[in-house]
Coordinates of C-alpha atoms in Angstrom, one line a residue:
X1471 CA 3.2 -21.9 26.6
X1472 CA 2.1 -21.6 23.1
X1473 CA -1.8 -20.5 24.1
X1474 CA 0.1 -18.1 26.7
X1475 CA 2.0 -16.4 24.3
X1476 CA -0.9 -16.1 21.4
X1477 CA -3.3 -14.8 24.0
X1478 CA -0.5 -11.9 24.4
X1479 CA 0.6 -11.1 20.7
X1480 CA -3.0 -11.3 19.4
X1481 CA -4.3 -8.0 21.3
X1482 CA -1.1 -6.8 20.3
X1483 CA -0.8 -7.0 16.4
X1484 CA -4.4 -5.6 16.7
X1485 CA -3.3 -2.5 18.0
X1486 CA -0.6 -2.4 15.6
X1487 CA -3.3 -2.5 12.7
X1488 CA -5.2 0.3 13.8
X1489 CA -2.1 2.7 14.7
X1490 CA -0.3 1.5 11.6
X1491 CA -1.8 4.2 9.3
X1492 CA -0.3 7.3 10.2
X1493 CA 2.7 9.2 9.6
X1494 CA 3.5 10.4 12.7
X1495 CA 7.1 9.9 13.7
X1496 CA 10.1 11.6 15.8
X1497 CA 12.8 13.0 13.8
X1498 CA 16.3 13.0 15.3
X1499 CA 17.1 15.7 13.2
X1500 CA 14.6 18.5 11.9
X1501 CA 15.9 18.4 8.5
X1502 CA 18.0 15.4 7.5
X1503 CA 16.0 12.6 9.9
X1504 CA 15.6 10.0 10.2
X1505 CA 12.4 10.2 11.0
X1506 CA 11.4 7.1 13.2
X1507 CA 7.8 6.3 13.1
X1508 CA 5.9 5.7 16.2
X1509 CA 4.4 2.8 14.9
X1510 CA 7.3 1.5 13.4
X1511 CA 8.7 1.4 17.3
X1512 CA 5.8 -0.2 18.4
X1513 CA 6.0 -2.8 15.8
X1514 CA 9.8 -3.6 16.6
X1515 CA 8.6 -4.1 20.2
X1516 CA 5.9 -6.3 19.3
X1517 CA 8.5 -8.3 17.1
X1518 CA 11.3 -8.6 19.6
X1519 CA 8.2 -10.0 22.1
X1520 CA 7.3 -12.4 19.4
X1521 CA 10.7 -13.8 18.5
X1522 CA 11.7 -14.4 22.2
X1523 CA 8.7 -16.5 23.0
X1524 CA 9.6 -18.3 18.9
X1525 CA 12.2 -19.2 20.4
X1526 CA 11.1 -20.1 23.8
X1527 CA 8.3 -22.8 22.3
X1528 CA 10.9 -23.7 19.7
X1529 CA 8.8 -22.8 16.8
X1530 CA 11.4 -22.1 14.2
X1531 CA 10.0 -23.9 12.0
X1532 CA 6.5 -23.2 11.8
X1533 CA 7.2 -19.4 11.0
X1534 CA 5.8 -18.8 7.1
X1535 CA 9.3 -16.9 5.8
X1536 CA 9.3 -14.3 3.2
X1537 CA 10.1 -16.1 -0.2
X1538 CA 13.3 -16.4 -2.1
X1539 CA 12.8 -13.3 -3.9
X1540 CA 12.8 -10.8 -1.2
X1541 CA 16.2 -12.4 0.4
X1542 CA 17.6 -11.5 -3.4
X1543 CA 16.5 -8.0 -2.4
X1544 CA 17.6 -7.7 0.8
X1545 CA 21.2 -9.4 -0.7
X1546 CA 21.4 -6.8 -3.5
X1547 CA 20.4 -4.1 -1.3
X1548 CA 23.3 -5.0 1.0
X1549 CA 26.0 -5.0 -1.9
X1550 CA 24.6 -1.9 -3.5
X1551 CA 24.9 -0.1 -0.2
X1552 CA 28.4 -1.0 0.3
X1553 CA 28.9 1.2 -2.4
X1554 CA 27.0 3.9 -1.7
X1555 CA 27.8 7.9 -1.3
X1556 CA 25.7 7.7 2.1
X1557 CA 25.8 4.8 3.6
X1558 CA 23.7 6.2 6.6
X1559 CA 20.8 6.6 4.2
X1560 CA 21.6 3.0 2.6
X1561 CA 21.6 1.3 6.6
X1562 CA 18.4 2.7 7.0
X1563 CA 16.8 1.8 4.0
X1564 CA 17.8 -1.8 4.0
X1565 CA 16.8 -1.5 8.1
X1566 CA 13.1 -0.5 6.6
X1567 CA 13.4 -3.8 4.3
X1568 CA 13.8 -6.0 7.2
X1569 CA 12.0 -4.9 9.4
X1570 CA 8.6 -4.1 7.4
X1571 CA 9.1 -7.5 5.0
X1572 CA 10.9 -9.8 7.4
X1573 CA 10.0 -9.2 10.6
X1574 CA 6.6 -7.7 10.5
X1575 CA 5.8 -9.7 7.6
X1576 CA 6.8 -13.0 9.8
X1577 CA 4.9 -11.6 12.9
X1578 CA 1.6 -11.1 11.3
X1579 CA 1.8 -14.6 9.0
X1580 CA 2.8 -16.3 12.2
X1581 CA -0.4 -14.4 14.5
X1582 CA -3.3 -14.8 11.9
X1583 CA -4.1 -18.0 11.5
X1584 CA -7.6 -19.0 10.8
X1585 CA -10.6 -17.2 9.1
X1586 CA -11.9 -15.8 12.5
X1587 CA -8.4 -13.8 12.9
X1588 CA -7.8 -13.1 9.3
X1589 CA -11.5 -11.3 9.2
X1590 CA -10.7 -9.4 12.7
X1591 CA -7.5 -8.2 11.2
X1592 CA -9.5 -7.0 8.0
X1593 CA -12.2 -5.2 10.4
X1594 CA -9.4 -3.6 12.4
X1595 CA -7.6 -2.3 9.2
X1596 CA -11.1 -0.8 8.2
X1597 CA -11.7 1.0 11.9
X1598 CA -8.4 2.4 11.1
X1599 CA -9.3 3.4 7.4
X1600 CA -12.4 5.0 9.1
X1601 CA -10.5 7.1 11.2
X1602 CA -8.1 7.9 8.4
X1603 CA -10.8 8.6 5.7
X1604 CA -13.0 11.0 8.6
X1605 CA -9.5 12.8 9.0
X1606 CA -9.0 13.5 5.2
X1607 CA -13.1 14.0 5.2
X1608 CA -12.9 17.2 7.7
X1609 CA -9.9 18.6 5.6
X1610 CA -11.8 18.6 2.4
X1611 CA -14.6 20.5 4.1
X1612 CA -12.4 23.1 5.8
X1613 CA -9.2 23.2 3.7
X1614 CA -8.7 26.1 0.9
X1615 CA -6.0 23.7 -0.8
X1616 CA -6.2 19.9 -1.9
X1617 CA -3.0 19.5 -1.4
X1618 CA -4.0 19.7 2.9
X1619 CA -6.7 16.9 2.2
X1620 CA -4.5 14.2 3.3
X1621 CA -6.0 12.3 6.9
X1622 CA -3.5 11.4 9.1
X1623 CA 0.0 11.3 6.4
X1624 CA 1.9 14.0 5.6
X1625 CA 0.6 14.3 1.8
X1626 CA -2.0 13.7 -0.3
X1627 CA 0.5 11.2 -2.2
X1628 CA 1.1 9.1 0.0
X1629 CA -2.7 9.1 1.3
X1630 CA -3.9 8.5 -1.9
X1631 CA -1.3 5.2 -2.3
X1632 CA -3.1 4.1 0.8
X1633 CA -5.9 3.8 -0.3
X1634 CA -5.2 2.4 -3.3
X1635 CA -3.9 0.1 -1.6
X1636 CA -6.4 -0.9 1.2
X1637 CA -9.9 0.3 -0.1
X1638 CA -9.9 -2.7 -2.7
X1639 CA -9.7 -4.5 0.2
X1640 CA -12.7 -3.3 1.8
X1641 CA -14.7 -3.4 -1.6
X1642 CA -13.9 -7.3 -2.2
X1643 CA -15.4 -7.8 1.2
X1644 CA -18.0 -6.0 0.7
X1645 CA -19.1 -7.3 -2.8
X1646 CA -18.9 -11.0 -1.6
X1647 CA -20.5 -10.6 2.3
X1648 CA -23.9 -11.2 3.1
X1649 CA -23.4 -9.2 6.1
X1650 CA -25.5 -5.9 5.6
X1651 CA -23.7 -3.9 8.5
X1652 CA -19.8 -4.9 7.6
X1653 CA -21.0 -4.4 3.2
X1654 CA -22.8 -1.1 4.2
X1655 CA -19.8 0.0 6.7
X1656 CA -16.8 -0.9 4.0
X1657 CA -19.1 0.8 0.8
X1658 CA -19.7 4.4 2.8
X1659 CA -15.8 4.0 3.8
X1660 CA -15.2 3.3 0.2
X1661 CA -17.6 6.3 -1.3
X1662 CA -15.9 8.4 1.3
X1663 CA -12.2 7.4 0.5
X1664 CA -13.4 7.9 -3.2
X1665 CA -14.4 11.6 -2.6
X1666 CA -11.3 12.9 -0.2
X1667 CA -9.0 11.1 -2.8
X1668 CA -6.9 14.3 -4.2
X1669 CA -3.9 12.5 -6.0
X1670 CA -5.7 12.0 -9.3
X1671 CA -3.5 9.2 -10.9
X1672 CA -4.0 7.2 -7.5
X1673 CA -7.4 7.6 -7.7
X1674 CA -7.7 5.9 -11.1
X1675 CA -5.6 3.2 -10.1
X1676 CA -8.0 2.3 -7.5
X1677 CA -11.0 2.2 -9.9
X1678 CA -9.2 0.1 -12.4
X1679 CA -8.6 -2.3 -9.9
X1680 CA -12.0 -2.1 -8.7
X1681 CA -13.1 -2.6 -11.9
X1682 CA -11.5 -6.0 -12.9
X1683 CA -12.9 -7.3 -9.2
X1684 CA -16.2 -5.7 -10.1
X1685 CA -15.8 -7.9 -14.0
X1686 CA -14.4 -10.8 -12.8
X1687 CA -16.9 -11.2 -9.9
X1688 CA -20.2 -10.7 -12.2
X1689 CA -21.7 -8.8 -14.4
X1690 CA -24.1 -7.7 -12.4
X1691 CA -21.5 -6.4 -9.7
X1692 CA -19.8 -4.9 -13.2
X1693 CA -23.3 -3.3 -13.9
X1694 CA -23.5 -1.7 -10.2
X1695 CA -19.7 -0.5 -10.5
X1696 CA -19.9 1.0 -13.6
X1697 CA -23.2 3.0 -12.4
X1698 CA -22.0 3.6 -9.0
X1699 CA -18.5 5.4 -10.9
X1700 CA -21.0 7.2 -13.7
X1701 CA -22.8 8.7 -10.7
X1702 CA -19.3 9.8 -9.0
X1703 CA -18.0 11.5 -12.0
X1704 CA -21.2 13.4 -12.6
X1705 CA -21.5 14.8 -9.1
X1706 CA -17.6 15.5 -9.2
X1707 CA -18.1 17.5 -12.5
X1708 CA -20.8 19.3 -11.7
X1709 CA -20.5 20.3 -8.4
X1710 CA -16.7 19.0 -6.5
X1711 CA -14.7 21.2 -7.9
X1712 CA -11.3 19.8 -6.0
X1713 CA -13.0 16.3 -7.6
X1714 CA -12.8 17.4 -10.8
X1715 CA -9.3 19.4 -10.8
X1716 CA -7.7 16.7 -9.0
X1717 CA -9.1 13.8 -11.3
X1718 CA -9.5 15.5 -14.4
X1719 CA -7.6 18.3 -15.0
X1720 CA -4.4 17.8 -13.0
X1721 CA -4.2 14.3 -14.5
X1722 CA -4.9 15.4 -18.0
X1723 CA -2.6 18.3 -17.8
X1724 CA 1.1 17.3 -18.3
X1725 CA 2.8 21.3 -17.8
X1726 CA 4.1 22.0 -14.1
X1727 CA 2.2 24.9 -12.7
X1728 CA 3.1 27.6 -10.6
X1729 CA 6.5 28.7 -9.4
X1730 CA 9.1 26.1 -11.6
X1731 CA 12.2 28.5 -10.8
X1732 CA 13.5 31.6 -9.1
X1733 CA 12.9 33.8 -11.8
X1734 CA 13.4 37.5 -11.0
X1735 CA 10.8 39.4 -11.0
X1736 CA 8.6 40.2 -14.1
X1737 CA 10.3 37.3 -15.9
X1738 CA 8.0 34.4 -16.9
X1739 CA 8.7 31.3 -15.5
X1740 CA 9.6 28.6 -18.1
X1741 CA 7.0 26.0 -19.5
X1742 CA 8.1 22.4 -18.3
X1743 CA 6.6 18.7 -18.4
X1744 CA 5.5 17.8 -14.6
X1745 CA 8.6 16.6 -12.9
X1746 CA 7.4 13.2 -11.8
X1747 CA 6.8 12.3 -15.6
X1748 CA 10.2 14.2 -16.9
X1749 CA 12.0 12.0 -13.8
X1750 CA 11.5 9.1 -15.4
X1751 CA 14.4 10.0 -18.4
X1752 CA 17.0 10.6 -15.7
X1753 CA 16.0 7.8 -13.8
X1754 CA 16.6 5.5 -16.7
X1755 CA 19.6 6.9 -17.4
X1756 CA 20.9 6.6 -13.7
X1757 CA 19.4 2.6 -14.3
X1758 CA 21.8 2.6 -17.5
X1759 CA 25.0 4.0 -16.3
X1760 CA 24.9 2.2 -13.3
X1761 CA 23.4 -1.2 -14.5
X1762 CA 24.9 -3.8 -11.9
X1763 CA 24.2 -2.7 -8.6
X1764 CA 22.6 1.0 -9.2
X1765 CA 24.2 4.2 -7.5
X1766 CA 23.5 2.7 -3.9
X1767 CA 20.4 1.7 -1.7
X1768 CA 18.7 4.9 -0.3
X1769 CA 20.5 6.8 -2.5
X1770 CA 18.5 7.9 -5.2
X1771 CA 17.7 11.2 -4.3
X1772 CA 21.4 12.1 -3.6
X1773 CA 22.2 11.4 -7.5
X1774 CA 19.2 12.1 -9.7
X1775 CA 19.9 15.8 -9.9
X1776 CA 23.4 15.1 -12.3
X1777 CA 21.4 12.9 -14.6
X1778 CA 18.9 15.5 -16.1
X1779 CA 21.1 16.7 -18.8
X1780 CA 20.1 18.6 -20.7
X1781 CA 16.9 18.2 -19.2
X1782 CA 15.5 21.3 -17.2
X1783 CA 15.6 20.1 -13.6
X1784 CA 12.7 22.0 -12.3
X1785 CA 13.3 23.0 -8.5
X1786 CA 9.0 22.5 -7.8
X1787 CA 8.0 19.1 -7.3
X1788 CA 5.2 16.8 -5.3
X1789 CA 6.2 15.1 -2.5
X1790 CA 6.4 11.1 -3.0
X1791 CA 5.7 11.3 -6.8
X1792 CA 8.4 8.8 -7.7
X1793 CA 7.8 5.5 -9.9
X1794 CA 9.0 3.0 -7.4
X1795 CA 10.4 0.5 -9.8
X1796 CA 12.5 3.1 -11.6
X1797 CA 14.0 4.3 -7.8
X1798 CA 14.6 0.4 -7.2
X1799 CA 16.7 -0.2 -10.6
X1800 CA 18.3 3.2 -10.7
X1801 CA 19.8 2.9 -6.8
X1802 CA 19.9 -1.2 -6.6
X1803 CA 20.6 -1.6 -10.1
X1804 CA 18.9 -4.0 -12.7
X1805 CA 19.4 -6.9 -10.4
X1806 CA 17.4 -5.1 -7.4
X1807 CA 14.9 -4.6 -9.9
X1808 CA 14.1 -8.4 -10.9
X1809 CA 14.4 -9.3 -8.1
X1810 CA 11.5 -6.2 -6.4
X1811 CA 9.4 -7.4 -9.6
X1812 CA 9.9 -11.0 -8.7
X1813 CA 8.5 -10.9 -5.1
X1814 CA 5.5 -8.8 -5.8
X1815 CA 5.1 -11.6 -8.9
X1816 CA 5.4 -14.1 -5.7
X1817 CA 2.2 -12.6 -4.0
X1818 CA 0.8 -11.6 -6.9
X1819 CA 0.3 -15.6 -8.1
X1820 CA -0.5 -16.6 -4.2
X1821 CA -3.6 -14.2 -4.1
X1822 CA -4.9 -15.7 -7.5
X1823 CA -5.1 -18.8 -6.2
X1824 CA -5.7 -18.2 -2.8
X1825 CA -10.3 -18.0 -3.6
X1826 CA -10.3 -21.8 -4.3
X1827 CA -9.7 -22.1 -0.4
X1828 CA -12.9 -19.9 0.3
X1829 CA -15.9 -21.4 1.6
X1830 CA -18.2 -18.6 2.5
X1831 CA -19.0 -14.6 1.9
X1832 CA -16.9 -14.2 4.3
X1833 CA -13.3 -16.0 3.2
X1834 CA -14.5 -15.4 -0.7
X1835 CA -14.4 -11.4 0.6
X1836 CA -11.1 -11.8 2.1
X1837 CA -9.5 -13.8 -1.0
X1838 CA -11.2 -11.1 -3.5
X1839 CA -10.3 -7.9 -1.8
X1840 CA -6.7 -9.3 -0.9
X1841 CA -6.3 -9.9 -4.7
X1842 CA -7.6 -6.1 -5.5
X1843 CA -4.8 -5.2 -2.9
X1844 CA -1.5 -7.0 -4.5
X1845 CA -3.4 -5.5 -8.2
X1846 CA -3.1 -2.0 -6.6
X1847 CA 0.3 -2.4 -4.8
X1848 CA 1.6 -3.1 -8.2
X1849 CA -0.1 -0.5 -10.1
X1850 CA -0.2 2.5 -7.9
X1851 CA 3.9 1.7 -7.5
X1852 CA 4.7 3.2 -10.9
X1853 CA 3.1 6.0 -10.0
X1854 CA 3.8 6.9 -6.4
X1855 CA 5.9 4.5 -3.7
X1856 CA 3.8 2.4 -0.8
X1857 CA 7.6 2.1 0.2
X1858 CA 7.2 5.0 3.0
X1859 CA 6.5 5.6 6.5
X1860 CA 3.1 4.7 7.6
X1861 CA 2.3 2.7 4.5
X1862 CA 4.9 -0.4 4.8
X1863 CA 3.3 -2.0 7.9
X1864 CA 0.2 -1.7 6.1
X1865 CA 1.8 -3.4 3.0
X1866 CA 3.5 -6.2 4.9
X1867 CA -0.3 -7.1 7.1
X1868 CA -1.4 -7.2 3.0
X1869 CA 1.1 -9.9 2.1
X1870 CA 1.1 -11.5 5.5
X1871 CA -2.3 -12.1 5.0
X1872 CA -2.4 -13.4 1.4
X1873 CA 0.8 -16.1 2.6
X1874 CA -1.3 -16.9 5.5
X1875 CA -4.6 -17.9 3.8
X1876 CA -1.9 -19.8 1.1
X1877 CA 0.1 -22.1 3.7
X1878 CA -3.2 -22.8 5.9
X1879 CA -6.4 -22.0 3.9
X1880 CA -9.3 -21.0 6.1
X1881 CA -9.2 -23.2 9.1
X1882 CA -9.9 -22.2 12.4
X1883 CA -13.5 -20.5 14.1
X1884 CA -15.0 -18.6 11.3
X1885 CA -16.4 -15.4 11.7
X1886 CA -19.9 -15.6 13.9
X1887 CA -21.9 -13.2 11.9
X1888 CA -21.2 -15.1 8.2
X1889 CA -22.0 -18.5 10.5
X1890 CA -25.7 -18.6 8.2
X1891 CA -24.2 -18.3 5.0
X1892 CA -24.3 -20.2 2.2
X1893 CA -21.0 -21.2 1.2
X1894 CA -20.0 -20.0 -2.3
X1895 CA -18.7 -22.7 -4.4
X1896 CA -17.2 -20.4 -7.4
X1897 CA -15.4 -17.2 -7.7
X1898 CA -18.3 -16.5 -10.3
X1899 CA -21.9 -17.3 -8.3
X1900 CA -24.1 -14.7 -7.0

């Protein structure tokens, strides 16, 4: 029953890899959602399937649960929702919770087990980077505006969080493989990611976390790094001009361009700081007055407008700008907070420890570049929010995959093309 029921999930959380990047979705309403994700129905599918035949083989308790932290979450999320002005907008919020960090998160834990499915799950997550990256790839080349560069999501925000989040991924492997197909493959996907990557501050988030891999692996992998980003900047100076606005003077500039208000005509618009930095006041205030339990799950956006002030609230803004951890405390309240902070600290400690298991390029690839990951999920966070549509799957397969690799190392088939290698004894050897 058991081999029955793998041989029918497997193919099936495959699939679910390489259609998880997208934001493609039906909304029941045009304007006020939700917006239900295609994927997201596929997934819930895939993990109705998967709990019926759990508890068919009575496998309860073999399933690798989400830790203590995230049940605070999900607990705090519920009580702060109770109180909240829509409660529509806090059911589906703490809906996304479960299903992306319970249920997925179980699924995929429970399915890949072993190095051999681990890997396959890695190479499908890249095919689907591929096709993402090519995506963003023909909008640079054809689109007048950067803000259209953004592959198969519906900004450049939320593409650039992406990858942030799964390109270190792809450059662990690839610094740690002997394979010269899969290191060549990830590095062009890498480079390529790199160039359509038109949210500046997520762009820098990724190379600082590709950085401490690139130090901590060696200083000759530091030394190739450090060229290999010298040689980007140059070319993106000289002769990418979306590069350079997007990484240089966008980030540098703090002033929101363009129209700010509905000025009438002739009038100069006012001067203001970029709303996703001035946001941050407000949000801290909203975090202050509402310190137990926030102003309700999901309902962040309903109540940040009344906390400016005396702030200008400026009507032009980014999509999916907002620093994560301040939307967390501000709607869940300080206790959501800790308790957000806590389970990323979870996976966080997992994936540091997770390299001793590795035996090979192969598994010391996976370890590395799931490490990068947790680094940029954490990072890119303050800036943005990996907490959307399209992204959470991807998220969940990232944590699944560091607590699978935790609770049973590396055993299983390994991969067939890393069969040769030699295995690596330290995080450290060449």
């Amino acid at each position: 029953m058991r081999e029955r029921s793998e041989q029918l999930l497997w193919p099936l959380v495959i699939v679910l890899v390489l259609v998880a990047p997208s934001q493609y979705s039906y909304a029941l309403d045009p304007k006020d959602g939700p917006f239900i994700l295609y994927a997201d129905l596929f997934a819930a599918a895939i993990v109705g399937l998967w709990a019926i035949l759990v508890l068919a083989g009575r496998r309860r308790d073999r399933i690798v649960r989400p830790p203590a932290a995230l049940w605070a979450l999900i607990g705090v999320a519920v009580l702060s929702g109770l109180g909240a002005t829509s409660l529509k907008s806090a059911a589906v919020e703490i809906a996304q919770l479960v299903l992306y960090f319970v249920a997925v998160y179980a699924l995929l834990a429970d399915v890949l087990r072993g190095q051999h499915r681990i890997v396959v799950a890695a190479k499908a997550l890249a095919i689907a980077t591929t096709v993402v990256v090519a995506v963003a790839l023909y909008q640079y080349l054809t689109a007048a505006d950067a803000a259209d560069v953004r592959g198969t999501f519906g900004n450049r925000n939320v593409y650039g969080a992406y990858l942030a989040m799964v390109l270190p991924l792809l450059y662990g492997i690839a610094i740690w493989t002997r394979d010269t197909v899969h290191r060549s493959w990830f590095l062009v996907v890498v480079a390529a990611g790199a160039v359509t990557m038109l949210a500046g501050v997520q762009f820098w988030c990724m190379a600082l976390v590709m950085l401490v891999l690139s130090a901590l692996k060696s200083l000759r992998a530091l030394s190739y790094y450090l060229l290999a980003v010298a040689v980007f900047i140059a070319i993106a100076v000289s002769v990418l001009p979306q590069n350079r606005i997007a990484l240089f003077s966008e980030v540098a500039d703090p002033i929101e361009r363009g129209e700010v208000y509905h000025v009438p005509a002739g009038q100069e618009p006012p001067t203001l700081i970029k709303k996703r930095w001035l946001e941050w006041q407000p949000a801290l205030s909203m975090l202050a007055d509402n310190f137990a339990l926030g102003v309700g799950t999901g309902n962040y956006q309903l109540h940040i407008g009344s906390y400016y002030g005396r702030i200008p609230n400026a009507k032009k803004t980014e999509p999916d700008t907002n620093n994560l951890y301040l939307v967390i405390g501000s709607s869940m309240g300080f206790p959501g907070l800790v308790a957000f902070v806590a389970w990323l600290g979870h996976f966080w400690r997992l994936a540091e420890r997770n390299w001793q298991q590795a035996h090979d390029g192969w598994s010391m690839g996976i370890c590395w570049g799931l490490l990068g990951s947790v680094y940029a999920i954490a990072v890119v966070n303050l800036f943005s929010s990996l907490f959307v549509r399209g992204n959470s799957v991807v998220w969940a397969l990232i944590f699944a995959m560091v607590a699978s690799v935790h609770v049973r190392g590396f055993e299983g088939r390994p991969a067939l093309e890393e069969a040769d290698d030699t295995p690596q004894q330290s995080r450290g050897e060449e």
